[in-house]
mmCIF file of C-alpha atoms in Angstrom:
data_model
loop_
_atom_site.group_PDB
_atom_site.id
_atom_site.type_symbol
_atom_site.label_atom_id
_atom_site.label_comp_id
_atom_site.label_asym_id
_atom_site.label_seq_id
_atom_site.Cartn_x
_atom_site.Cartn_y
_atom_site.Cartn_z
ATOM 1 C CA MET A 1 149.792 -79.334 151.088
ATOM 2 C CA SER A 2 147.634 -81.351 153.846
ATOM 3 C CA ALA A 3 143.928 -80.708 154.448
ATOM 4 C CA ILE A 4 144.615 -80.122 158.156
ATOM 5 C CA HIS A 5 147.289 -77.403 157.157
ATOM 6 C CA GLU A 6 144.908 -75.321 155.376
ATOM 7 C CA ILE A 7 142.430 -74.845 158.288
ATOM 8 C CA PRO A 8 143.024 -72.282 160.996
ATOM 9 C CA LEU A 9 143.191 -73.846 164.717
ATOM 10 C CA ASN A 10 140.519 -71.501 165.622
ATOM 11 C CA GLN A 11 137.851 -72.939 163.356
ATOM 12 C CA PRO A 12 135.163 -75.430 164.858
ATOM 13 C CA MET A 13 136.621 -78.892 166.150
ATOM 14 C CA ALA A 14 134.294 -80.616 163.632
ATOM 15 C CA ASP A 15 135.957 -78.882 160.881
ATOM 16 C CA ILE A 16 139.620 -79.791 162.283
ATOM 17 C CA LEU A 17 138.749 -83.559 162.759
ATOM 18 C CA SER A 18 137.146 -83.627 159.210
ATOM 19 C CA ALA A 19 140.641 -82.473 157.762
ATOM 20 C CA VAL A 20 142.521 -84.768 159.849
ATOM 21 C CA GLU A 21 140.199 -87.804 158.896
ATOM 22 C CA ALA A 22 141.055 -86.704 154.897
ATOM 23 C CA ASP A 23 144.619 -86.320 155.709
ATOM 24 C CA SER A 24 144.414 -89.640 157.784
ATOM 25 C CA GLY A 25 143.102 -91.382 154.337
ATOM 26 C CA ARG A 26 145.191 -89.522 152.248
ATOM 27 C CA PHE A 27 148.645 -90.202 153.806
ATOM 28 C CA GLY A 28 147.622 -93.341 155.077
ATOM 29 C CA LEU A 29 148.392 -92.514 158.791
ATOM 30 C CA PRO A 30 146.621 -92.661 161.925
ATOM 31 C CA ALA A 31 144.487 -89.637 162.714
ATOM 32 C CA GLY A 32 146.319 -88.857 165.731
ATOM 33 C CA ASP A 33 149.455 -88.603 163.851
ATOM 34 C CA CYS A 34 148.028 -86.219 161.463
ATOM 35 C CA LEU A 35 146.877 -83.823 164.076
ATOM 36 C CA ARG A 36 150.385 -84.139 166.021
ATOM 37 C CA MET A 37 151.976 -82.899 163.029
ATOM 38 C CA ARG A 38 149.999 -79.927 162.589
ATOM 39 C CA LEU A 39 150.674 -79.001 166.059
ATOM 40 C CA ILE A 40 154.151 -79.344 165.893
ATOM 41 C CA CYS A 41 154.157 -77.048 162.734
ATOM 42 C CA GLU A 42 152.118 -74.426 164.567
ATOM 43 C CA GLU A 43 154.804 -74.749 167.254
ATOM 44 C CA LEU A 44 157.897 -74.689 165.059
ATOM 45 C CA LEU A 45 156.345 -71.712 163.037
ATOM 46 C CA ALA A 46 155.452 -69.578 166.273
ATOM 47 C CA THR A 47 159.106 -70.420 167.566
ATOM 48 C CA LEU A 48 160.701 -69.322 164.147
ATOM 49 C CA GLN A 49 158.733 -66.100 164.326
ATOM 50 C CA ASP A 50 159.552 -65.419 167.623
ATOM 51 C CA ILE A 51 163.135 -65.862 166.774
ATOM 52 C CA ILE A 52 162.904 -63.539 163.746
ATOM 53 C CA THR A 53 161.397 -60.722 165.722
ATOM 54 C CA ASN A 54 163.805 -61.036 168.413
ATOM 55 C CA THR A 55 166.824 -60.757 165.994
ATOM 56 C CA GLU A 56 165.502 -57.745 164.105
ATOM 57 C CA MET A 57 165.603 -55.519 167.143
#
């Protein structure tokens, strides 16, 4: 798993940026792409949780 996915978004920005830089080096991607992937995953997870919650009712 990537470093950025292990840090909650409510952590200090310095911690998040440090993880983004680590992933950037690890995966050979620009730091902005690593952060964008994290935010997309967070949004998809929230959407899936909403769908599951709404279908259980």
